[in-house]
Tab-separated table of C-alpha atoms and ligand atoms in Angstrom:
chain	number	residue	atom	x	y	z
U	6	MET	CA	-9.372	81.444	95.294
U	7	THR	CA	-10.296	84.457	97.368
U	8	PRO	CA	-8.845	87.808	96.291
U	9	ARG	CA	-6.700	87.884	99.464
U	10	MET	CA	-5.074	84.532	98.643
U	11	GLU	CA	-4.488	85.554	95.070
U	12	GLU	CA	-3.000	88.800	96.252
U	13	LYS	CA	-0.616	86.948	98.577
U	14	ILE	CA	0.671	84.648	95.826
U	15	ASN	CA	0.972	87.548	93.378
U	16	GLU	CA	2.938	89.568	95.937
U	17	LEU	CA	5.375	86.693	96.415
U	18	LEU	CA	5.647	86.233	92.675
U	19	GLU	CA	6.496	89.912	92.224
U	20	GLU	CA	9.296	89.710	94.748
U	21	ALA	CA	10.614	86.477	93.179
U	22	TYR	CA	10.586	88.202	89.785
U	23	LYS	CA	12.468	91.166	91.189
U	24	ARG	CA	15.121	88.898	92.695
U	25	GLY	CA	15.437	86.986	89.443
U	26	LYS	CA	15.831	90.198	87.444
U	27	GLU	CA	18.632	91.363	89.721
U	28	ALA	CA	20.651	88.227	88.921
U	29	ILE	CA	20.342	88.575	85.130
U	30	PRO	CA	23.305	90.937	84.508
U	31	SER	CA	25.729	88.228	85.690
U	32	GLY	CA	24.396	85.714	83.153
U	33	HIS	CA	24.888	85.132	79.419
U	34	VAL	CA	22.674	83.659	76.725
U	35	ALA	CA	23.950	80.432	75.144
U	36	THR	CA	25.837	81.009	71.919
U	37	TYR	CA	27.215	77.544	71.109
U	38	ILE	CA	23.959	77.134	69.186
U	39	PRO	CA	24.242	80.459	67.305
U	40	GLU	CA	20.466	81.021	66.937
U	41	LEU	CA	20.045	80.892	70.731
U	42	GLY	CA	22.386	83.878	70.955
U	43	LYS	CA	19.600	86.067	69.537
U	44	ALA	CA	17.483	85.776	72.709
U	45	ASN	CA	16.969	88.879	74.830
U	46	PRO	CA	18.926	88.237	78.047
U	47	MET	CA	16.674	90.605	80.005
U	48	ASP	CA	13.562	88.487	79.392
U	49	LEU	CA	12.061	86.819	82.428
U	50	GLY	CA	8.739	85.104	82.971
U	51	ILE	CA	7.565	83.042	85.935
U	52	SER	CA	4.382	80.996	85.902
U	53	ILE	CA	2.856	78.955	88.713
U	54	CYS	CA	0.125	76.397	88.078
U	55	THR	CA	-1.473	75.140	91.299
U	56	ARG	CA	-3.067	71.735	91.703
U	57	GLU	CA	-6.442	73.381	91.116
U	58	PHE	CA	-5.006	74.508	87.776
U	59	ASP	CA	-5.121	78.151	88.829
U	60	HIS	CA	-2.391	80.150	87.112
U	61	PHE	CA	-0.247	82.965	88.459
U	62	ASN	CA	1.941	84.673	85.889
U	63	ILE	CA	4.456	87.461	85.841
U	64	GLY	CA	6.609	88.797	82.993
U	65	ALA	CA	7.245	86.987	79.700
U	66	THR	CA	5.213	83.878	80.470
U	67	ASP	CA	3.744	83.532	76.990
U	68	LYS	CA	6.969	84.059	75.051
U	69	ARG	CA	8.011	80.983	73.021
U	70	PHE	CA	11.472	79.494	73.432
U	71	THR	CA	12.987	76.095	72.723
U	72	ILE	CA	12.532	73.421	75.348
U	73	GLN	CA	16.110	72.065	74.898
U	74	SER	CA	17.150	69.780	77.755
U	75	ILE	CA	13.806	69.952	79.504
U	76	SER	CA	12.729	67.528	76.776
U	77	LYS	CA	15.061	64.988	78.424
U	78	ILE	CA	12.497	64.374	81.142
U	79	ILE	CA	9.796	63.674	78.560
U	80	SER	CA	11.948	61.326	76.482
U	81	LEU	CA	12.946	59.524	79.665
U	82	ALA	CA	9.326	59.240	80.808
U	83	ILE	CA	8.222	57.899	77.413
U	84	ALA	CA	11.057	55.336	77.451
U	85	LEU	CA	10.288	54.278	81.035
U	86	ASP	CA	6.618	53.724	80.250
U	87	MET	CA	7.432	51.958	76.994
U	88	PHE	CA	10.335	49.696	77.975
U	89	GLY	CA	10.247	49.657	81.789
U	90	PRO	CA	12.957	50.900	84.177
U	91	ASP	CA	15.136	47.753	83.961
U	92	LYS	CA	15.633	48.041	80.207
U	93	VAL	CA	16.278	51.791	80.358
U	94	PHE	CA	18.774	51.633	83.214
U	95	GLU	CA	20.648	48.809	81.540
U	96	ARG	CA	21.853	51.478	79.097
U	97	VAL	CA	22.034	54.615	81.217
U	98	ASP	CA	22.865	54.990	84.906
U	99	MET	CA	21.062	57.166	87.481
U	100	GLU	CA	24.001	58.773	89.275
U	101	PRO	CA	24.783	62.505	89.444
U	102	SER	CA	27.778	63.164	87.213
U	103	GLY	CA	29.265	66.300	88.765
U	104	GLU	CA	30.344	67.179	85.218
U	105	ALA	CA	29.008	69.621	82.634
U	106	PHE	CA	25.909	68.628	80.650
U	107	ASN	CA	27.897	68.023	77.486
U	108	SER	CA	30.859	66.259	79.073
U	109	PHE	CA	31.853	62.752	78.068
U	110	VAL	CA	34.799	62.357	80.426
U	111	ASP	CA	33.022	59.895	82.711
U	112	LEU	CA	31.650	57.928	79.817
U	113	ASP	CA	35.096	57.522	78.348
U	114	THR	CA	37.076	56.914	81.504
U	115	LYS	CA	34.876	55.767	84.366
U	116	SER	CA	31.801	53.904	83.277
U	117	ASN	CA	30.460	51.898	80.419
U	118	LYS	CA	27.229	53.814	80.252
U	119	PRO	CA	26.234	57.459	80.641
U	120	MET	CA	26.010	58.591	84.265
U	121	ASN	CA	22.362	59.709	84.009
U	122	PRO	CA	19.628	60.604	81.476
U	123	MET	CA	19.769	64.371	82.178
U	124	ILE	CA	23.184	64.905	80.588
U	125	ASN	CA	23.574	64.825	76.820
U	126	SER	CA	25.208	61.383	76.640
U	127	GLY	CA	22.345	59.879	78.653
U	128	ALA	CA	19.637	61.685	76.718
U	129	ILE	CA	21.129	60.707	73.356
U	130	THR	CA	21.118	57.092	74.564
U	131	VAL	CA	17.450	57.394	75.529
U	132	ALA	CA	16.671	58.999	72.131
U	133	SER	CA	18.272	56.020	70.388
U	134	MET	CA	15.972	53.694	72.332
U	135	LEU	CA	12.967	55.699	71.136
U	136	LEU	CA	14.090	55.706	67.510
U	137	GLY	CA	11.826	53.471	65.451
U	138	HIS	CA	9.244	53.324	68.250
U	139	VAL	CA	8.285	56.988	68.689
U	140	SER	CA	8.240	59.506	65.857
U	141	LEU	CA	8.950	63.216	66.278
U	142	GLU	CA	5.221	63.840	65.762
U	143	GLU	CA	4.285	61.394	68.509
U	144	ALA	CA	6.807	62.886	70.933
U	145	THR	CA	5.489	66.366	70.069
U	146	ASP	CA	1.947	65.211	70.800
U	147	VAL	CA	2.959	63.960	74.243
U	148	ILE	CA	4.630	67.301	74.960
U	149	ARG	CA	1.545	69.210	73.760
U	150	LYS	CA	-0.651	67.114	75.990
U	151	ILE	CA	1.447	67.413	79.129
U	152	CYS	CA	1.983	71.148	78.547
U	153	MET	CA	-1.744	71.576	77.789
U	154	ASP	CA	-0.539	73.613	74.823
U	155	ASP	CA	-1.529	72.829	71.218
U	156	GLU	CA	0.721	75.546	69.824
U	157	ILE	CA	3.958	73.649	70.321
U	158	PHE	CA	5.934	73.384	67.089
U	159	MET	CA	9.563	72.952	66.167
U	160	ASN	CA	11.648	76.086	65.644
U	161	ARG	CA	13.350	75.207	62.375
U	162	GLN	CA	16.016	77.942	62.539
U	163	ILE	CA	17.163	76.768	65.946
U	164	PHE	CA	17.028	73.118	64.858
U	165	GLU	CA	19.172	73.843	61.812
U	166	SER	CA	21.523	76.027	63.783
U	167	GLU	CA	22.129	73.197	66.251
U	168	MET	CA	22.424	70.565	63.492
U	169	ASN	CA	25.123	72.745	61.890
U	170	HIS	CA	27.050	73.015	65.162
U	171	LEU	CA	26.783	69.485	66.409
U	172	SER	CA	30.414	68.432	66.763
U	173	ARG	CA	30.243	67.868	70.482
U	174	ASN	CA	27.008	65.850	70.524
U	175	ARG	CA	28.219	63.985	67.461
U	176	SER	CA	31.424	63.045	69.319
U	177	ILE	CA	29.334	61.846	72.259
U	178	ALA	CA	27.082	59.818	69.977
U	179	TYR	CA	29.974	58.105	68.172
U	180	LEU	CA	31.576	57.309	71.522
U	181	LEU	CA	28.268	55.770	72.585
U	182	GLU	CA	28.224	53.780	69.359
U	183	SER	CA	31.781	52.578	69.957
U	184	LYS	CA	30.640	51.214	73.299
U	185	GLY	CA	27.733	49.406	71.674
U	186	LEU	CA	25.176	51.568	73.480
U	187	ILE	CA	23.510	53.095	70.427
U	188	THR	CA	23.088	52.462	66.721
U	189	ASN	CA	21.866	54.756	63.920
U	190	VAL	CA	23.941	57.667	65.197
U	191	GLU	CA	22.855	60.317	62.700
U	192	GLU	CA	19.140	59.518	62.933
U	193	THR	CA	19.338	59.478	66.723
U	194	LEU	CA	21.013	62.897	66.744
U	195	GLU	CA	18.344	64.263	64.454
U	196	LEU	CA	15.492	63.037	66.649
U	197	TYR	CA	17.212	64.260	69.821
U	198	THR	CA	17.901	67.716	68.348
U	199	ALA	CA	14.406	68.056	66.863
U	200	ILE	CA	12.753	67.338	70.210
U	201	CYS	CA	15.088	69.894	71.849
U	202	SER	CA	13.880	72.464	69.266
U	203	LEU	CA	10.187	72.338	70.209
U	204	GLU	CA	8.930	75.688	71.446
U	205	VAL	CA	7.129	76.038	74.766
U	206	THR	CA	6.293	78.908	77.134
U	207	ALA	CA	6.838	79.356	80.866
U	208	GLU	CA	3.124	78.784	81.294
U	209	SER	CA	3.157	75.514	79.379
U	210	LEU	CA	6.099	74.344	81.511
U	211	ALA	CA	4.126	75.206	84.658
U	212	ASN	CA	1.348	72.921	83.405
U	213	MET	CA	3.833	70.157	82.704
U	214	GLY	CA	5.257	70.608	86.199
U	215	MET	CA	1.798	70.326	87.710
U	216	ILE	CA	1.078	67.095	85.860
U	217	PHE	CA	4.334	65.616	87.175
U	218	ALA	CA	3.351	66.920	90.634
U	219	ASN	CA	0.099	65.022	90.117
U	220	ASP	CA	1.984	61.763	89.458
U	221	GLY	CA	1.217	61.931	85.737
U	222	LYS	CA	-2.527	62.528	86.003
U	223	ILE	CA	-4.041	65.389	84.048
U	224	SER	CA	-6.443	66.283	86.831
U	225	ARG	CA	-6.756	65.232	90.417
U	226	LYS	CA	-10.283	64.074	89.862
U	227	SER	CA	-9.903	61.995	86.733
U	228	ASP	CA	-7.879	58.841	86.227
U	229	ASP	CA	-6.693	60.065	82.865
U	230	ARG	CA	-2.937	59.974	82.965
U	231	ILE	CA	-0.042	60.708	80.630
U	232	PHE	CA	2.643	58.732	82.458
U	233	SER	CA	2.483	56.002	85.075
U	234	LYS	CA	2.929	56.906	88.732
U	235	ARG	CA	6.166	54.900	88.946
U	236	THR	CA	7.566	56.675	85.889
U	237	THR	CA	6.880	60.105	87.362
U	238	GLU	CA	8.446	59.058	90.680
U	239	ILE	CA	11.630	58.027	88.900
U	240	VAL	CA	11.733	61.155	86.733
U	241	LYS	CA	11.179	63.496	89.693
U	242	THR	CA	13.913	61.787	91.699
U	243	ILE	CA	16.383	62.083	88.844
U	244	MET	CA	15.397	65.739	88.354
U	245	LEU	CA	16.263	66.365	91.994
U	246	THR	CA	19.633	64.624	91.868
U	247	CYS	CA	20.735	65.479	88.310
U	248	GLY	CA	18.384	68.076	86.769
U	249	MET	CA	20.656	71.079	87.299
U	250	TYR	CA	23.817	69.238	86.147
U	251	ASP	CA	26.842	70.028	88.314
U	252	ARG	CA	24.785	72.469	90.380
U	253	SER	CA	22.190	69.848	91.362
U	254	GLY	CA	23.450	69.293	94.908
U	255	ARG	CA	23.513	72.931	95.959
U	256	PHE	CA	20.223	73.575	94.201
U	257	ALA	CA	18.579	70.670	96.041
U	258	VAL	CA	19.757	72.071	99.371
U	259	ASP	CA	18.832	75.686	98.621
U	260	VAL	CA	15.580	75.185	96.713
U	261	GLY	CA	14.584	71.572	97.363
U	262	ILE	CA	12.206	71.280	94.400
U	263	PRO	CA	12.924	68.803	91.558
U	264	THR	CA	13.842	71.049	88.631
U	265	LYS	CA	15.141	70.610	85.105
U	266	SER	CA	16.822	73.290	83.035
U	267	GLY	CA	17.368	73.835	79.323
U	268	VAL	CA	19.889	76.080	77.573
U	269	GLY	CA	17.018	77.880	75.847
U	270	GLY	CA	16.438	79.495	79.260
U	271	GLY	CA	13.635	77.285	80.517
U	272	LEU	CA	13.207	75.780	83.955
U	273	ILE	CA	10.512	73.400	85.071
U	274	SER	CA	9.991	72.772	88.764
U	275	VAL	CA	7.735	70.232	90.413
U	276	ALA	CA	6.449	71.095	93.899
U	277	ASP	CA	5.066	67.657	94.547
U	278	ASN	CA	1.325	67.478	94.950
U	279	LEU	CA	1.108	71.272	95.037
U	280	ALA	CA	2.212	73.132	91.944
U	281	GLY	CA	4.234	73.286	88.769
U	282	ILE	CA	6.481	76.279	88.163
U	283	GLY	CA	7.727	77.270	84.715
U	284	ILE	CA	10.388	79.922	84.196
U	285	TYR	CA	11.808	81.529	81.094
U	286	GLY	CA	15.016	83.512	81.378
U	287	PRO	CA	17.615	82.967	78.651
U	288	ALA	CA	20.533	84.511	80.591
U	289	LEU	CA	22.345	81.431	81.943
U	290	ASP	CA	24.793	80.811	84.766
U	291	ASP	CA	28.163	79.116	84.280
U	292	LYS	CA	26.518	75.673	84.412
U	293	GLY	CA	24.014	76.456	81.666
U	294	ASN	CA	21.019	76.956	83.978
U	295	CYS	CA	18.716	80.027	83.870
U	296	ILE	CA	20.510	82.434	86.195
U	297	ALA	CA	17.367	84.230	87.372
U	298	GLY	CA	15.778	80.922	88.309
U	299	THR	CA	17.784	80.107	91.404
U	300	PRO	CA	17.114	83.291	93.416
U	301	ALA	CA	13.482	83.372	92.252
U	302	LEU	CA	12.880	79.736	93.172
U	303	MET	CA	14.814	80.020	96.424
U	304	TYR	CA	12.521	82.833	97.445
U	305	LEU	CA	9.310	81.077	96.385
U	306	SER	CA	10.442	77.839	97.993
U	307	ARG	CA	11.134	79.579	101.290
U	308	GLU	CA	8.036	81.766	101.358
U	309	LEU	CA	5.577	79.125	100.180
U	310	GLN	CA	7.428	76.331	102.012
U	311	LEU	CA	7.851	74.237	98.902
U	312	HIS	CA	11.114	72.535	99.888
U	313	LEU	CA	10.677	68.787	99.655
U	314	PHE	CA	11.488	68.383	103.331
U	315	ARG	CA	9.338	71.226	104.663
U	316	LYS	CA	6.052	69.897	105.916
U	317	ASP	CA	3.601	72.729	106.434
U	318	SER	CA	3.412	74.414	103.070
U	319	LEU	CA	1.803	77.836	102.891
U	320	LEU	CA	0.676	77.046	99.355
U	321	ASP	CA	-0.971	73.864	100.635
U	322	ARG	CA	-2.830	75.904	103.233
U	323	LEU	CA	-3.927	78.482	100.682
U	324	ILE	CA	-5.217	75.818	98.295
U	325	THR	CA	-6.959	73.956	101.114
U	326	LEU	CA	-8.561	77.199	102.218
U	327	LYS	CA	-9.863	77.599	98.711
U	328	LEU	CA	-11.451	74.156	98.842
U	329	LYS	CA	-13.034	74.957	102.186
U	330	ALA	CA	-14.296	78.290	100.878
U	331	LYS	CA	-15.932	76.418	98.000
U	332	LEU	CA	-17.693	74.049	100.395
U	333	ILE	CA	-19.170	76.850	102.518
D	10	LIG	N1	20.169	70.711	72.554
D	10	LIG	C1	21.088	71.085	73.579
D	10	LIG	C2	22.392	70.298	73.458
D	10	LIG	O1	22.346	69.163	73.166
D	10	LIG	C3	20.472	70.856	74.936
D	10	LIG	C4	21.434	71.142	76.079
D	10	LIG	C5	20.778	71.779	77.266
D	10	LIG	O2	19.683	72.298	77.210
D	10	LIG	N2	21.497	71.796	78.368
D	10	LIG	O3	23.448	70.808	73.645
């Protein structure tokens, strides 16, 4: 990339960072898992990985934090590749819930299966499908590969802290068992919580986002892939409709990039075919999403024209220019 192009993206990133920082004082770190309460709410890191695997970073992009609910997209993708969409969606629906991530109201009153795999009830159901087929080590390896990050390990303090404060997820899991949707409740909860406790960085999430943007392939040139094209299409669609819980609709309108959040403060965004964006900011909004993320992503989406329904992306033009520059 020419210095001018790099400068342009870095300028935009700086402004996005500034806008994100301004939103932080209205947010709060999660405390229902006590260990998460120790995070520094002022931390913010934003990382962009373009389809040429060029990285643009600002702030705390190499700070480790737990992946939490972002792991739901990986567990879903593994299950889709392993069992196929029909089997998976027999047990969990694909409708936005409009309820909090840890709600089980709909499950109890409206439907006989969780509304979608991005909320806890859906993700616990997916984890129970994986149990006995995929070990924690194997799931960790997939996450290392897709994040292009060999340093991903479980944070044991956070894992234990969540296991000791699991009443809500345990209630969900027993309700799922009562409906015949899962078995081995305690083992399922352990696998689900352990995967949530794996530590990533904003930069590793940007890589993961880029691989999803690439339809599961690890580079545009090779055929080496982590997930099938169909699987990544399904996951990206569900990220768009359900990835930000009961803020997914507004977020899709304002930002228009499939995104998944985690209560550890992570966000992963997939600008299809163009870039992955990873954000770390542990101060959360009232829905449990990184509060700095929305203004930062809104700005980047507008300036780089990353909204799903915007055609002429500036980032696309910059990357294409780079390719042309290489050819000359
Ligand atoms: N491990 C967390 C939980 O189950 C994940 C929730 C989240 O990131 N939204 O509550």
